[in-house]
């Protein structure tokens, strides 16, 4: 069995076991005893964003929303989800996303997500934004479509300066299909927005297939 297939199988089993079996009464963030997935103390340390913000480039301005700042407990849960396959975090993310969407009255017709390159997908075994996008789509009874792809051997964004991050991603994202979605508002789901470059280039592609707004929603916002 190939290493990649094996990793996918392990991830799949872990995902299933965490969905099927009751949780072990430990907070997913601090791992202390808790009757809820996320204890009150860790939940209280999620620094929520109160308003949307804009990502500007080449005369285009996009409106973006992030549930919280990429700090404290939110950062810890995202890291454990992405790098330690802590899929229980998805339940918390889903709950936070629903609260966020409902409070702000965000409306959308179709949902998609930031894609991973083939190399990154092989390494992680799952797309962290896709799993969240599928959950949100299911809650709001909307379609989740695989609209974008990422190509090229880009350098890891977190190792670059903010300025270089934009250049590194220019042309990296493209549409996977040529269907037209005019009349549909598309919600683009991302995990963490730092420079805004990833979200911007993905949204720029999506603007080619819809004449309506492209909303950007991420779990967390880093500083930029
Ligand atoms: Zn906790």
CSV table of C-alpha atoms and ligand atoms in Angstrom, one decimal:
chain,number,residue,atom,x,y,z
A,1,UNK,CA,0.0,0.0,0.0
A,2,UNK,CA,1.4,3.4,-0.9
A,3,UNK,CA,2.3,5.8,1.8
A,4,UNK,CA,-0.2,8.3,0.7
A,5,UNK,CA,-3.0,5.8,0.6
A,6,UNK,CA,-2.1,4.6,4.0
A,7,UNK,CA,-2.2,8.1,5.4
A,8,UNK,CA,-5.6,8.8,3.8
A,9,UNK,CA,-6.9,5.6,5.3
A,10,UNK,CA,-5.6,6.5,8.8
A,11,UNK,CA,-7.1,10.0,8.5
A,12,UNK,CA,-10.4,8.6,7.3
A,13,UNK,CA,-10.5,6.1,10.3
A,14,UNK,CA,-9.6,8.9,12.7
A,15,UNK,CA,-12.3,11.2,11.2
A,16,UNK,CA,-14.9,8.4,11.5
A,17,UNK,CA,-14.0,7.4,15.0
A,18,UNK,CA,-14.2,11.0,16.2
A,19,UNK,CA,-17.6,11.4,14.5
A,20,UNK,CA,-19.0,8.1,15.7
A,21,UNK,CA,-17.7,7.7,19.2
A,22,UNK,CA,-18.7,10.1,22.1
A,23,UNK,CA,-16.0,12.5,23.1
A,24,UNK,CA,-13.8,11.7,26.0
A,25,UNK,CA,-14.8,14.7,28.2
A,26,UNK,CA,-11.6,16.6,27.6
A,27,UNK,CA,-11.5,20.1,26.2
A,28,UNK,CA,-10.0,19.9,22.6
A,29,UNK,CA,-7.9,23.0,23.4
A,30,UNK,CA,-6.5,22.7,26.9
A,31,UNK,CA,-7.2,18.9,27.3
A,32,UNK,CA,-8.5,19.5,30.9
A,33,UNK,CA,-11.8,17.9,32.0
A,34,UNK,CA,-14.8,19.5,30.3
A,35,UNK,CA,-18.4,18.5,29.7
A,36,UNK,CA,-18.2,20.4,26.4
A,37,UNK,CA,-15.8,20.0,23.5
A,38,UNK,CA,-14.4,23.4,24.2
A,39,UNK,CA,-14.3,24.4,27.9
A,40,UNK,CA,-15.6,27.8,29.1
A,41,UNK,CA,-12.2,29.1,29.8
A,42,UNK,CA,-10.8,28.3,26.3
A,43,UNK,CA,-14.0,29.5,24.6
A,44,UNK,CA,-13.8,32.8,26.5
A,45,UNK,CA,-10.3,33.3,25.1
A,46,UNK,CA,-11.4,33.2,21.5
A,47,UNK,CA,-10.9,36.8,20.4
A,48,UNK,CA,-13.9,37.4,18.0
A,49,UNK,CA,-13.9,40.0,15.3
A,50,UNK,CA,-16.7,42.4,15.4
A,51,UNK,CA,-16.6,43.7,11.8
A,52,UNK,CA,-15.7,42.7,8.3
A,53,UNK,CA,-12.5,44.0,6.7
A,54,UNK,CA,-11.4,44.6,3.1
A,55,UNK,CA,-8.6,43.1,1.0
A,56,UNK,CA,-7.4,45.5,-1.6
A,57,UNK,CA,-5.3,44.9,-4.7
A,58,UNK,CA,-5.1,46.4,-8.2
A,59,UNK,CA,-8.1,48.7,-7.6
A,60,UNK,CA,-10.3,45.8,-6.5
A,61,UNK,CA,-11.6,45.6,-3.0
A,62,UNK,CA,-13.0,42.4,-1.5
A,63,UNK,CA,-15.0,42.1,1.7
A,64,UNK,CA,-13.8,39.5,4.0
A,65,UNK,CA,-15.0,38.0,7.3
A,66,UNK,CA,-13.1,36.1,9.9
A,67,UNK,CA,-14.7,34.6,13.0
A,68,UNK,CA,-11.8,35.4,15.3
A,69,UNK,CA,-8.2,36.6,15.5
A,70,UNK,CA,-5.6,34.0,14.9
A,71,UNK,CA,-4.5,34.0,18.5
A,72,UNK,CA,-4.8,32.2,21.8
A,73,UNK,CA,-7.3,29.3,21.9
A,74,UNK,CA,-8.4,29.7,18.3
A,75,UNK,CA,-4.9,29.5,17.0
A,76,UNK,CA,-4.2,26.4,19.2
A,77,UNK,CA,-7.4,24.6,18.0
A,78,UNK,CA,-6.6,25.4,14.3
A,79,UNK,CA,-3.1,24.1,14.6
A,80,UNK,CA,-4.2,20.9,16.3
A,81,UNK,CA,-6.8,20.4,13.6
A,82,UNK,CA,-4.4,21.0,10.7
A,83,UNK,CA,-1.3,19.3,12.0
A,84,UNK,CA,-2.5,16.8,14.6
A,85,UNK,CA,-5.7,15.7,12.7
A,86,UNK,CA,-7.9,16.8,15.6
A,87,UNK,CA,-11.2,16.5,13.7
A,88,UNK,CA,-13.3,17.2,16.8
A,89,UNK,CA,-12.3,20.8,16.2
A,90,UNK,CA,-14.6,20.8,13.2
A,91,UNK,CA,-17.7,20.6,15.5
A,92,UNK,CA,-16.5,23.7,17.3
A,93,UNK,CA,-15.7,25.5,14.0
A,94,UNK,CA,-19.1,24.6,12.6
A,95,UNK,CA,-20.9,26.0,15.6
A,96,UNK,CA,-18.8,29.2,15.5
A,97,UNK,CA,-19.4,29.6,11.8
A,98,UNK,CA,-23.2,29.2,12.1
A,99,UNK,CA,-23.3,31.7,14.9
A,100,UNK,CA,-21.2,34.1,12.8
A,101,UNK,CA,-23.2,33.7,9.6
A,102,UNK,CA,-26.6,34.0,11.4
A,103,UNK,CA,-25.6,37.0,13.5
A,104,UNK,CA,-24.4,38.9,10.4
A,105,UNK,CA,-27.2,37.7,8.2
A,106,UNK,CA,-24.7,36.6,5.5
A,107,UNK,CA,-26.5,35.0,2.6
A,108,UNK,CA,-25.0,32.8,-0.2
A,109,UNK,CA,-26.2,30.4,-2.8
A,110,UNK,CA,-23.2,28.2,-3.3
A,111,UNK,CA,-20.2,27.4,-1.3
A,112,UNK,CA,-16.6,26.6,-2.2
A,113,UNK,CA,-13.2,26.5,-0.5
A,114,UNK,CA,-9.5,27.4,-0.9
A,115,UNK,CA,-7.9,24.4,-2.6
A,116,UNK,CA,-4.6,22.8,-1.6
A,117,UNK,CA,-1.8,22.0,-4.1
A,118,UNK,CA,-1.5,18.3,-4.8
A,119,UNK,CA,1.7,18.2,-2.8
A,120,UNK,CA,0.2,19.9,0.2
A,121,UNK,CA,-2.9,17.6,0.0
A,122,UNK,CA,-0.6,14.5,-0.1
A,123,UNK,CA,1.3,15.7,2.9
A,124,UNK,CA,-1.8,16.5,5.1
A,125,UNK,CA,-4.2,13.9,3.7
A,126,UNK,CA,-7.2,16.3,3.9
A,127,UNK,CA,-8.2,19.8,2.9
A,128,UNK,CA,-9.0,21.6,6.2
A,129,UNK,CA,-11.1,24.3,4.4
A,130,UNK,CA,-13.1,21.8,2.4
A,131,UNK,CA,-14.2,19.8,5.5
A,132,UNK,CA,-15.5,23.0,7.1
A,133,UNK,CA,-17.1,24.2,3.8
A,134,UNK,CA,-19.0,20.9,3.5
A,135,UNK,CA,-20.3,21.2,7.0
A,136,UNK,CA,-21.5,24.8,6.5
A,137,UNK,CA,-23.1,23.7,3.1
A,138,UNK,CA,-24.9,20.9,4.8
A,139,UNK,CA,-26.3,23.1,7.6
A,140,UNK,CA,-27.7,25.7,5.1
A,141,UNK,CA,-28.7,23.1,2.6
A,142,UNK,CA,-26.5,24.6,-0.1
A,143,UNK,CA,-24.2,23.0,-2.7
A,144,UNK,CA,-20.5,22.8,-1.9
A,145,UNK,CA,-18.6,22.7,-5.2
A,146,UNK,CA,-14.9,22.0,-5.9
A,147,UNK,CA,-14.4,25.1,-8.1
A,148,UNK,CA,-10.7,25.9,-7.7
A,149,UNK,CA,-7.4,24.3,-8.1
A,150,UNK,CA,-3.9,25.3,-7.0
A,151,UNK,CA,-0.9,24.6,-9.2
A,152,UNK,CA,2.8,25.2,-9.3
A,153,UNK,CA,5.4,24.6,-6.7
A,154,UNK,CA,4.9,27.8,-4.6
A,155,UNK,CA,7.1,28.4,-1.6
A,156,UNK,CA,5.4,28.0,1.7
A,157,UNK,CA,3.6,31.3,2.4
A,158,UNK,CA,4.5,31.4,6.1
A,159,UNK,CA,8.2,31.6,5.3
A,160,UNK,CA,7.8,34.7,3.1
A,161,UNK,CA,7.5,38.4,3.8
A,162,UNK,CA,4.0,39.9,3.3
A,163,UNK,CA,5.1,41.5,0.1
A,164,UNK,CA,6.5,38.3,-1.3
A,165,UNK,CA,3.4,36.3,-0.4
A,166,UNK,CA,1.4,38.2,-3.1
A,167,UNK,CA,4.0,37.5,-5.8
A,168,UNK,CA,4.3,33.9,-4.8
A,169,UNK,CA,0.7,33.2,-5.4
A,170,UNK,CA,0.1,35.2,-8.6
A,171,UNK,CA,-1.3,32.8,-11.1
A,172,UNK,CA,-1.3,29.9,-8.6
A,173,UNK,CA,-5.1,29.5,-8.4
A,174,UNK,CA,-7.4,28.8,-11.3
A,175,UNK,CA,-10.9,27.6,-12.0
A,176,UNK,CA,-11.5,23.9,-12.2
A,177,UNK,CA,-14.6,24.1,-14.4
A,178,UNK,CA,-16.0,26.6,-16.9
A,179,UNK,CA,-19.7,26.5,-15.7
A,180,UNK,CA,-21.3,29.8,-15.2
A,181,UNK,CA,-22.9,30.7,-11.9
A,182,UNK,CA,-24.4,34.0,-12.7
A,183,UNK,CA,-27.0,35.1,-10.2
A,184,UNK,CA,-25.3,33.1,-7.4
A,185,UNK,CA,-23.5,34.5,-4.4
A,186,UNK,CA,-20.5,32.4,-3.7
A,187,UNK,CA,-19.1,31.8,-0.2
A,188,UNK,CA,-15.4,31.1,-0.2
A,189,UNK,CA,-14.2,29.3,2.9
A,190,UNK,CA,-10.6,29.6,4.1
A,191,UNK,CA,-8.9,28.6,7.4
A,192,UNK,CA,-6.6,31.5,8.2
A,193,UNK,CA,-6.2,34.8,6.3
A,194,UNK,CA,-2.9,36.4,6.8
A,195,UNK,CA,-1.7,38.5,3.9
A,196,UNK,CA,-5.1,38.1,2.2
A,197,UNK,CA,-3.3,37.0,-1.0
A,198,UNK,CA,-4.8,33.5,-1.1
A,199,UNK,CA,-8.3,34.7,-0.6
A,200,UNK,CA,-7.9,37.5,-3.1
A,201,UNK,CA,-6.6,35.4,-5.9
A,202,UNK,CA,-9.2,32.7,-5.3
A,203,UNK,CA,-12.0,35.3,-5.2
A,204,UNK,CA,-10.7,36.9,-8.3
A,205,UNK,CA,-11.1,33.6,-10.2
A,206,UNK,CA,-14.6,33.1,-8.8
A,207,UNK,CA,-15.6,36.6,-9.9
A,208,UNK,CA,-15.1,35.3,-13.5
A,209,UNK,CA,-18.0,32.8,-13.1
A,210,UNK,CA,-20.5,34.9,-11.1
A,211,UNK,CA,-21.9,38.4,-11.5
A,212,UNK,CA,-22.8,38.4,-7.9
A,213,UNK,CA,-20.8,39.0,-4.8
A,214,UNK,CA,-18.1,36.6,-3.6
A,215,UNK,CA,-18.0,36.5,0.2
A,216,UNK,CA,-14.8,35.4,1.9
A,217,UNK,CA,-15.1,33.7,5.3
A,218,UNK,CA,-12.2,32.4,7.3
A,219,UNK,CA,-11.9,30.9,10.7
A,220,UNK,CA,-9.2,33.3,11.8
A,221,UNK,CA,-7.4,36.4,10.7
A,222,UNK,CA,-3.7,36.9,11.3
A,223,UNK,CA,-2.1,40.3,11.2
A,224,UNK,CA,-1.4,42.0,7.9
B,1,LIG,ZN1,-10.1,24.3,27.5
